[in-house]
Short mmCIF file of C-alpha atoms in Angstrom, two decimals:
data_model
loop_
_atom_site.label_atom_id
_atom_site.label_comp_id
_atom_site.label_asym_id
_atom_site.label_seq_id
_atom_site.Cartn_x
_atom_site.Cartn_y
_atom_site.Cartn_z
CA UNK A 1 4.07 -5.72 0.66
CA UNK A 2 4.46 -3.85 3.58
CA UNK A 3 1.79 -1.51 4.65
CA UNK A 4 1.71 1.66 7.00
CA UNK A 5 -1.90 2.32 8.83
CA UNK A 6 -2.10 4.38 12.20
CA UNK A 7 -6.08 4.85 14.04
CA UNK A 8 -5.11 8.19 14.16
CA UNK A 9 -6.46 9.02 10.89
CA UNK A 10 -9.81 8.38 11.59
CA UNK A 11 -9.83 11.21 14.17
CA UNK A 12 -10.92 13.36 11.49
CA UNK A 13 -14.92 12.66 11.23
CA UNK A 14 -16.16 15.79 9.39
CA UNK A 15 -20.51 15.31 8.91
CA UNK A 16 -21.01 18.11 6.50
CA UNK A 17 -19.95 18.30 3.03
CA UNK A 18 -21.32 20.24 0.09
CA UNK A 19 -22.61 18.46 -2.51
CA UNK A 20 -25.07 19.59 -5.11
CA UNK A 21 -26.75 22.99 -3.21
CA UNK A 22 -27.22 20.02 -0.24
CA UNK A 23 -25.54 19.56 2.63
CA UNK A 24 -24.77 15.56 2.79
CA UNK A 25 -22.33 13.40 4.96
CA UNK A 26 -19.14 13.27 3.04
CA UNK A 27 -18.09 10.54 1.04
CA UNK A 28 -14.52 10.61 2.15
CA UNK A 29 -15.31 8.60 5.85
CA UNK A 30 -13.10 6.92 8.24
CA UNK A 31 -14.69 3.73 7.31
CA UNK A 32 -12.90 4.02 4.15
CA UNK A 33 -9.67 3.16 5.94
CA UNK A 34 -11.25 0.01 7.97
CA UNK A 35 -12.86 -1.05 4.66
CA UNK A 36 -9.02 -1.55 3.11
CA UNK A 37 -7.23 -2.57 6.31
CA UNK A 38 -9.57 -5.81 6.41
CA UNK A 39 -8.86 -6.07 2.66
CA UNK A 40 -5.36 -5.83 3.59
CA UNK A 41 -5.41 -8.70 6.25
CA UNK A 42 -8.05 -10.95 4.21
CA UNK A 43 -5.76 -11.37 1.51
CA UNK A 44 -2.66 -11.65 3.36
CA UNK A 45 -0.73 -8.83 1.44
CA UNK A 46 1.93 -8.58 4.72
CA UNK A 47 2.72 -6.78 7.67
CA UNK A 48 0.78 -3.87 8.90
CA UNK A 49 3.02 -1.25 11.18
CA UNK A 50 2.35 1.63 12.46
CA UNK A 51 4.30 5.34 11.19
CA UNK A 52 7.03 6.48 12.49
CA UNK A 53 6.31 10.34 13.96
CA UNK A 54 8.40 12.69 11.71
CA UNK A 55 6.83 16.37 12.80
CA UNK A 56 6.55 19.11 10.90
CA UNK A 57 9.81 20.18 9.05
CA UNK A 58 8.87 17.36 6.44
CA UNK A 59 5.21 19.61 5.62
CA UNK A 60 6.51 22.65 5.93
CA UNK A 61 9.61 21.47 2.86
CA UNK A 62 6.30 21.58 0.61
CA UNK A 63 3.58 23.46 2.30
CA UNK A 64 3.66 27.50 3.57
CA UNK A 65 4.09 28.09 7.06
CA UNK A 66 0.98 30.26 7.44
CA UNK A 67 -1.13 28.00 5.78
CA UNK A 68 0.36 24.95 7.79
CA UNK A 69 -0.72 27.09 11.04
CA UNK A 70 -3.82 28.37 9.71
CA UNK A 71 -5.00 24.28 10.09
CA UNK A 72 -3.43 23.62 13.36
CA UNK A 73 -5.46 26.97 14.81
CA UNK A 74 -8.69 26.71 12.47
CA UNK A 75 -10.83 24.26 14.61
CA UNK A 76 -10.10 26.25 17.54
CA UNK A 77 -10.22 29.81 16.13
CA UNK A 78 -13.48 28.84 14.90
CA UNK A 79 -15.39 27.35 18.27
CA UNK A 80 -13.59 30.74 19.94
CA UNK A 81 -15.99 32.49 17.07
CA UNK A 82 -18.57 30.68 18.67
CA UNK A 83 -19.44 28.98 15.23
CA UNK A 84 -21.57 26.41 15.18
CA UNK A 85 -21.03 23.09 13.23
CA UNK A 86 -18.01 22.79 10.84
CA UNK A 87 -15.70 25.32 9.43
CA UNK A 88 -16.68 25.67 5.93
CA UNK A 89 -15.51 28.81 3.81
CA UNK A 90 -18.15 30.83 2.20
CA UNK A 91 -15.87 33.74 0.42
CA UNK A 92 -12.97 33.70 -1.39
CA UNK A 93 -10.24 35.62 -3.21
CA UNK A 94 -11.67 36.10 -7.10
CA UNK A 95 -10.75 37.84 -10.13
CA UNK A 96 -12.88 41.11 -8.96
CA UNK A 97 -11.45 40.78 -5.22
CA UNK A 98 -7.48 39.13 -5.66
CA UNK A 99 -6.71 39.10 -1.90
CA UNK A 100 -3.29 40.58 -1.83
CA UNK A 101 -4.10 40.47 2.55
CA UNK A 102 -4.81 37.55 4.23
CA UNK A 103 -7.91 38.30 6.50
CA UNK A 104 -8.06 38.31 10.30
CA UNK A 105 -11.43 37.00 10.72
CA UNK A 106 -11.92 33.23 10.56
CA UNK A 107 -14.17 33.55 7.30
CA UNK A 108 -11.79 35.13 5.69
CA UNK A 109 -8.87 32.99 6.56
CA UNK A 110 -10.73 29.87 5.40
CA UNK A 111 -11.75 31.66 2.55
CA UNK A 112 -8.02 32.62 1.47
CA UNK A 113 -6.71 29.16 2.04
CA UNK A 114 -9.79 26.65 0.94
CA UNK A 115 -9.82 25.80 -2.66
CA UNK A 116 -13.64 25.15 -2.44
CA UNK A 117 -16.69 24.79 -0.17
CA UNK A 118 -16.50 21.06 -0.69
CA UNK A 119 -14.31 20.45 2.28
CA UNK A 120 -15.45 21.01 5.65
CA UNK A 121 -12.89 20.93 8.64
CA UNK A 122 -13.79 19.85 11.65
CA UNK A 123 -12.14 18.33 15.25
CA UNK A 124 -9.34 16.20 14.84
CA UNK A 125 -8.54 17.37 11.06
CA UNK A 126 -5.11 18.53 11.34
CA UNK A 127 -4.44 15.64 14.05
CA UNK A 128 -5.84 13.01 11.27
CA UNK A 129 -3.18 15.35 8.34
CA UNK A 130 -0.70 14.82 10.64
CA UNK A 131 -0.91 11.21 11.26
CA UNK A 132 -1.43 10.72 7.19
CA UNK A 133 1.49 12.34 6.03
CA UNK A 134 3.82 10.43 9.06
CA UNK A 135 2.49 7.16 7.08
CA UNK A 136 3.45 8.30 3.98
CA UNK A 137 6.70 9.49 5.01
CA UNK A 138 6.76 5.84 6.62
CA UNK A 139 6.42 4.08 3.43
CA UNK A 140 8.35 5.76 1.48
CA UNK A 141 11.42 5.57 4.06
CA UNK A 142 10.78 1.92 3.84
CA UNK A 143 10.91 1.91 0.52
CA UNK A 144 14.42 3.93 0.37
CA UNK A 145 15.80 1.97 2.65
CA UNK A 146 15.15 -1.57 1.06
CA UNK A 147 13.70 -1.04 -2.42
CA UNK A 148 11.02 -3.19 -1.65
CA UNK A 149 6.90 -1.48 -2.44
CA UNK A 150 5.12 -0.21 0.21
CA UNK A 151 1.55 1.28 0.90
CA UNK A 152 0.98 3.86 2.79
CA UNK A 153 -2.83 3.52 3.70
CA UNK A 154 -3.68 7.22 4.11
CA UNK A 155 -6.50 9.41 5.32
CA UNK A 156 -6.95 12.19 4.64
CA UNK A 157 -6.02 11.76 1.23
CA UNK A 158 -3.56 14.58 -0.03
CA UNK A 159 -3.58 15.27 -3.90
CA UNK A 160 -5.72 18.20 -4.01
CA UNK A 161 -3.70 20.28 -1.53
CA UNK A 162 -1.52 22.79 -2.79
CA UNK A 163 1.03 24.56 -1.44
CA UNK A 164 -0.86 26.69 0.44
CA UNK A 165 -4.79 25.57 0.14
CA UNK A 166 -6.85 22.69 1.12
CA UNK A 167 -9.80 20.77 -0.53
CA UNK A 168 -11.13 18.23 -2.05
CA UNK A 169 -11.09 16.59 1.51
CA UNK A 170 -6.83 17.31 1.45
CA UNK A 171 -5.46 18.99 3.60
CA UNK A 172 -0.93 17.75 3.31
CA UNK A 173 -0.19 16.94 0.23
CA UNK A 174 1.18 13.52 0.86
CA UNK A 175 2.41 12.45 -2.51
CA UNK A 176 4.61 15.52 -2.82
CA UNK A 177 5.61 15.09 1.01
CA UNK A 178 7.19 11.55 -0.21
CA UNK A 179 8.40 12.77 -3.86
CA UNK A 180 10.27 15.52 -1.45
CA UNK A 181 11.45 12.92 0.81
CA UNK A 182 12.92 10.89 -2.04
CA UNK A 183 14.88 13.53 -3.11
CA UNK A 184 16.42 14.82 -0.07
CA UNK A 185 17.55 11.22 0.59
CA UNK A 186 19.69 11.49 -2.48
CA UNK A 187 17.16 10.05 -5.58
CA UNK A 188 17.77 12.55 -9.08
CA UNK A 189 14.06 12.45 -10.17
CA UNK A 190 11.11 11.18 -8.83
CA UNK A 191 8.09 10.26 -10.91
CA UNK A 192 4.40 11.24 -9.16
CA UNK A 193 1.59 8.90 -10.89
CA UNK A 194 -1.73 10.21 -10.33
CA UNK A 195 -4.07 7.44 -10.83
CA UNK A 196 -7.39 8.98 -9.09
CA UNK A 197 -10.76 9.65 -11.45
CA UNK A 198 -9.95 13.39 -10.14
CA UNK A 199 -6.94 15.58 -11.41
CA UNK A 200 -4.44 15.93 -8.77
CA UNK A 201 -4.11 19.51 -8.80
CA UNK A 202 -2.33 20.09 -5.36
CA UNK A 203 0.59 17.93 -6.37
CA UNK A 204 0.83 19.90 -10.51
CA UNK A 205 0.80 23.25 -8.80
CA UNK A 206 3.50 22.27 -5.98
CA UNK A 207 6.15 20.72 -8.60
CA UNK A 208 5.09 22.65 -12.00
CA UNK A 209 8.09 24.90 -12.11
CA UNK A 210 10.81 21.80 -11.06
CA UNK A 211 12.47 19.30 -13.09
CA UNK A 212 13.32 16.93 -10.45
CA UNK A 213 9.51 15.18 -10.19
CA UNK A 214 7.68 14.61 -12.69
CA UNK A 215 4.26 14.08 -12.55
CA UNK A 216 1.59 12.71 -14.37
CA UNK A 217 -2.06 12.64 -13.61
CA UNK A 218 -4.71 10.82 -15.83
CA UNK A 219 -8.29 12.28 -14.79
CA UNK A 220 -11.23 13.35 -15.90
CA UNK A 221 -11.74 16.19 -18.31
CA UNK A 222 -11.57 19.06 -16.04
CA UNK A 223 -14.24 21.05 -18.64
CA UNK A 224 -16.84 18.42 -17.03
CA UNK A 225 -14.82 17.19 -13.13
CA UNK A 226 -14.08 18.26 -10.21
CA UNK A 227 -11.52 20.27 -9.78
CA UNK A 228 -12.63 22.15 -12.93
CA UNK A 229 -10.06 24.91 -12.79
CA UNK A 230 -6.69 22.60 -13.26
CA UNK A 231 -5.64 18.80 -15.34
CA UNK A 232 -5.91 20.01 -19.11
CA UNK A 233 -3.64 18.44 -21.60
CA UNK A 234 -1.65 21.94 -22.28
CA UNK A 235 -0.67 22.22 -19.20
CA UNK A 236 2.64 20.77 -19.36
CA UNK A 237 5.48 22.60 -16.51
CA UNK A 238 6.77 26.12 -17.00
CA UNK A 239 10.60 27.61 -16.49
CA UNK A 240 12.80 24.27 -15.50
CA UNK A 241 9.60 22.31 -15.59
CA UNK A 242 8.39 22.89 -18.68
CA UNK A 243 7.62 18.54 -20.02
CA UNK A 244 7.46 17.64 -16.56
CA UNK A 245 3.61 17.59 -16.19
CA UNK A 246 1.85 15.56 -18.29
CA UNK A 247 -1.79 15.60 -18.09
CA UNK A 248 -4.45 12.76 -19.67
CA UNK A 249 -7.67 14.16 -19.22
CA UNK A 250 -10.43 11.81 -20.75
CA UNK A 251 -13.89 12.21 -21.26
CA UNK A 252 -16.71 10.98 -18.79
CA UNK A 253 -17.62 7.21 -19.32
CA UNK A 254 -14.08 6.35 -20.18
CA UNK A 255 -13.62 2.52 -19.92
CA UNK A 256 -10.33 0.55 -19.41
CA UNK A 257 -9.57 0.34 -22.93
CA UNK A 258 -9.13 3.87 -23.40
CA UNK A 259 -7.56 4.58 -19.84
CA UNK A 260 -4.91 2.17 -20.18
CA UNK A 261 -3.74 3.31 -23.25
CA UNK A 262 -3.11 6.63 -21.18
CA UNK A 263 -1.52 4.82 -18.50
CA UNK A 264 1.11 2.93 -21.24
CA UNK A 265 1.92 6.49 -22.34
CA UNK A 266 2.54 7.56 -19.03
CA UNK A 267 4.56 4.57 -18.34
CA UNK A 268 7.14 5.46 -21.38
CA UNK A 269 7.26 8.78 -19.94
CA UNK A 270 8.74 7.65 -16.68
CA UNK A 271 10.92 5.52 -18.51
CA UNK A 272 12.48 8.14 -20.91
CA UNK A 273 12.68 11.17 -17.95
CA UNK A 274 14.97 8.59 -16.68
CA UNK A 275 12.75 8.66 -12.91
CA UNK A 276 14.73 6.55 -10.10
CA UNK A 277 11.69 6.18 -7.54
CA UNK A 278 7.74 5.75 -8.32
CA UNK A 279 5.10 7.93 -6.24
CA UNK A 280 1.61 6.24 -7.43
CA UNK A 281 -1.53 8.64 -6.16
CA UNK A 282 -3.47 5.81 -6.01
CA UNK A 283 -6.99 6.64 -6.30
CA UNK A 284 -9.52 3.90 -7.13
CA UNK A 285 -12.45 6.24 -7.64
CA UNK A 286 -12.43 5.54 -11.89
CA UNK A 287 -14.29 2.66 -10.62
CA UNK A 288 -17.66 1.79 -12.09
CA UNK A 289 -19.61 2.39 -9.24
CA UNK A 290 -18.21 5.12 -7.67
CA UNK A 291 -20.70 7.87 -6.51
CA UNK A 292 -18.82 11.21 -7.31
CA UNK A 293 -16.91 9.86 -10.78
CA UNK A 294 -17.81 9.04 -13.93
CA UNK A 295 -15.18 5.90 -15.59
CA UNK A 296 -16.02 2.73 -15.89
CA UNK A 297 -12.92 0.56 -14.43
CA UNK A 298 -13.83 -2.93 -12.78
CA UNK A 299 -12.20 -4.77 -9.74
CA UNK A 300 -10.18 -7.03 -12.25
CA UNK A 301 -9.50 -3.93 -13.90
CA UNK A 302 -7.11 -2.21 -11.21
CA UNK A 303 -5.62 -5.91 -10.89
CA UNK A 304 -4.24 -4.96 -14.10
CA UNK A 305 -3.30 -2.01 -13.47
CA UNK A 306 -0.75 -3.42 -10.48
CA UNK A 307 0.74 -5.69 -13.10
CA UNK A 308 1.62 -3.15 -15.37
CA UNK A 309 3.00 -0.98 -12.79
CA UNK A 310 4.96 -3.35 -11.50
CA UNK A 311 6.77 -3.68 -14.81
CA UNK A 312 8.08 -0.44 -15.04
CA UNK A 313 10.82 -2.15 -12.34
CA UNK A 314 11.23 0.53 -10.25
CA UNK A 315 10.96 1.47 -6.47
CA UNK A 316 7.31 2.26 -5.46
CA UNK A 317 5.30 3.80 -3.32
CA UNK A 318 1.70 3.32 -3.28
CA UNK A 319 -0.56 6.50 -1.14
CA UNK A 320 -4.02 5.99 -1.01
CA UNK A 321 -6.10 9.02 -2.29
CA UNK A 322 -9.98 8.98 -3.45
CA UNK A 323 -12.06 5.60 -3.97
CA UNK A 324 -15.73 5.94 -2.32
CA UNK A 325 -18.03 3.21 -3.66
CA UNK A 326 -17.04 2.02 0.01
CA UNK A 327 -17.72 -1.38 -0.11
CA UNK A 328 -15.34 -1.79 -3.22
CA UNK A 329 -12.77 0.08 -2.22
CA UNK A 330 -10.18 -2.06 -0.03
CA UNK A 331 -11.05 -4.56 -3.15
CA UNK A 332 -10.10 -2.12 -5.66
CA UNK A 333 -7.28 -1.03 -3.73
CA UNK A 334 -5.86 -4.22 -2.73
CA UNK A 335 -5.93 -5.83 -6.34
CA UNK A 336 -3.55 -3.22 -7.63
CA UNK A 337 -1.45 -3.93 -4.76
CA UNK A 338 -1.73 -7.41 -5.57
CA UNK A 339 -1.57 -7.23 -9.09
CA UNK A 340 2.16 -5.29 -8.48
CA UNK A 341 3.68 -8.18 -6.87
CA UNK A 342 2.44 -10.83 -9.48
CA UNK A 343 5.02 -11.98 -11.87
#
């Protein structure tokens, strides 16, 4: 399997992140990406190449244009405030203050376009979004082009990102990036798997009114997980969308037994909408051990998972999203990769 990695991602290196009334170093890091590449090479899954450079029209087919500026100005708008540390949004649009006009002031700007204080962004963010969704759009070229898989091994992950907010360390939202990709290059319906222990939020709100991708996230209960707001089972598509999201929220402590079952059922689901391309979110964060999630998959587990995957028969993309018990992850990662391509 072919995989897509550029060192540009790692030029995002945020140090603050807001995590239980502390300020800690986040768990999304850009070790996470050497941590899978070696995985990659160790087990001798194939080539590694570097994205092609596709600029902006791609983001901007999923993502509003203010919002897509706000994060190419934010760094810089905020060291011209002469902020110190990281841009982190402390106010926000609520039900008592909607925020019909998008603020001047750098505060408020973050505040109108950050879905939480969660996400910090620092030097080199939009540079790293940048270089993340041109290795998506990478992979999933390759995969038009030859129907073979491919992995897209990106950083910043993308899920949580709607169309016009970040969070939940996402800033693109590379998964819907691809599924729009797909389409314009002449596929009916795309299916977008969400496999991460967190709901995928970004991608549900992006497609919820459209019939052409259907996505399907299976996640933790959002009454007890991050992103709390978003991933319950009603939730289901409205207008010409209405069956196209399908939500499996499950209860903290889930084990495989249980998630699979969801994962079958989401399986049949792609099968009957009659999808012609496979998007997989693939977080490996319902791992065991993983700090900030609460299921209890094992490394043979996601092998598994590949397998199954790779029965549906169709063209996929894999995207890396979450995973942070860092020294599992390029495991985790790699044996669903690996696991797709066994027989």
């Amino acid at each position: 399997m072919l995989t897509f990695h550029s060192e540009l991602t790692k030029r995002r290196r945020a140090l603050t992140e807001l995590d239980g009334g502390q300020l800690v170093t986040p768990y999304e890091c850009p070790e996470r990406v050497d941590l899978v590449l070696a995985r990659v090479l160790e087990s001798g899954l194939g080539e590694v190449r570097e994205p092609v450079e596709h600029g902006l029209a791609p983001v901007l087919a999923i993502h509003d244009r203010g919002y897509v500026e706000f994060l190419e100005r934010c760094w810089a708008d905020w060291v011209a405030a002469g902020r110190q540390g990281e841009a982190i949004a402390w106010i926000w649009p609520t039900r008592t203050m909607p925020g019909h006009v998008i603020p001047q002031h750098i505060d408020g700007r973050l505040g109108h376009y950050a879905l939480g204080a969660d996400t910090s962004i620092c030097e080199g963010t939009f540079e790293a979004a940048m270089a993340s969704k041109d290795i998506a759009l990478s992979a999933v070229d390759h995969v038009l082009a030859t129907g073979e898989p491919a992995f897209g091994l990106c950083r910043p992950p993308g899920h949580h990102a709607a169309t016009d907010q970040f969070g939940g360390y996402c800033f693109f939202n590379n998964a819907a990036i691809a599924a729009q990709r797909a389409l314009e290059a002449g596929r009916s319906r795309v299916a977008v798997l969400d496999v991460d222990f967190h709901h995928g939020n970004g991608t549900q709100e992006i497609f919820y009114a459209r019939d052409d991708v259907l996505f399907l996230s299976l996640h933790g209960d959002p009454l007890h997980c991050f992103p709390h707001f978003l991933g319950h089972a009603d939730e289901t598509g409205e207008g010409a969308g209405e069956g196209f999201t399908v939500n499996y929220p499950m209860a903290p402590g889930t084990g495989y037994a249980a998630w699979v079952e969801a994962l079958e059922a989401a399986k049949a689901r792609i099968l009957e909408a009659g999808c012609e391309l496979l998007v997989v979110s693939l977080g490996v964060d319902a791992f065991e051990h993983d700090p900030i999630s609460a299921f209890t998959l094992s490394s043979d587990d996601f092998t598994d998972v590949g397998r199954r995957l790779g029965r549906l028969g169709l063209p996929t993309v894999f995207l890396l999203e979450g995973g942070y018990a860092v020294e599992e992850i390029g495991l985790n990662a790699v044996n669903v990769l690996s696991g797709f391509e066994q027989p």
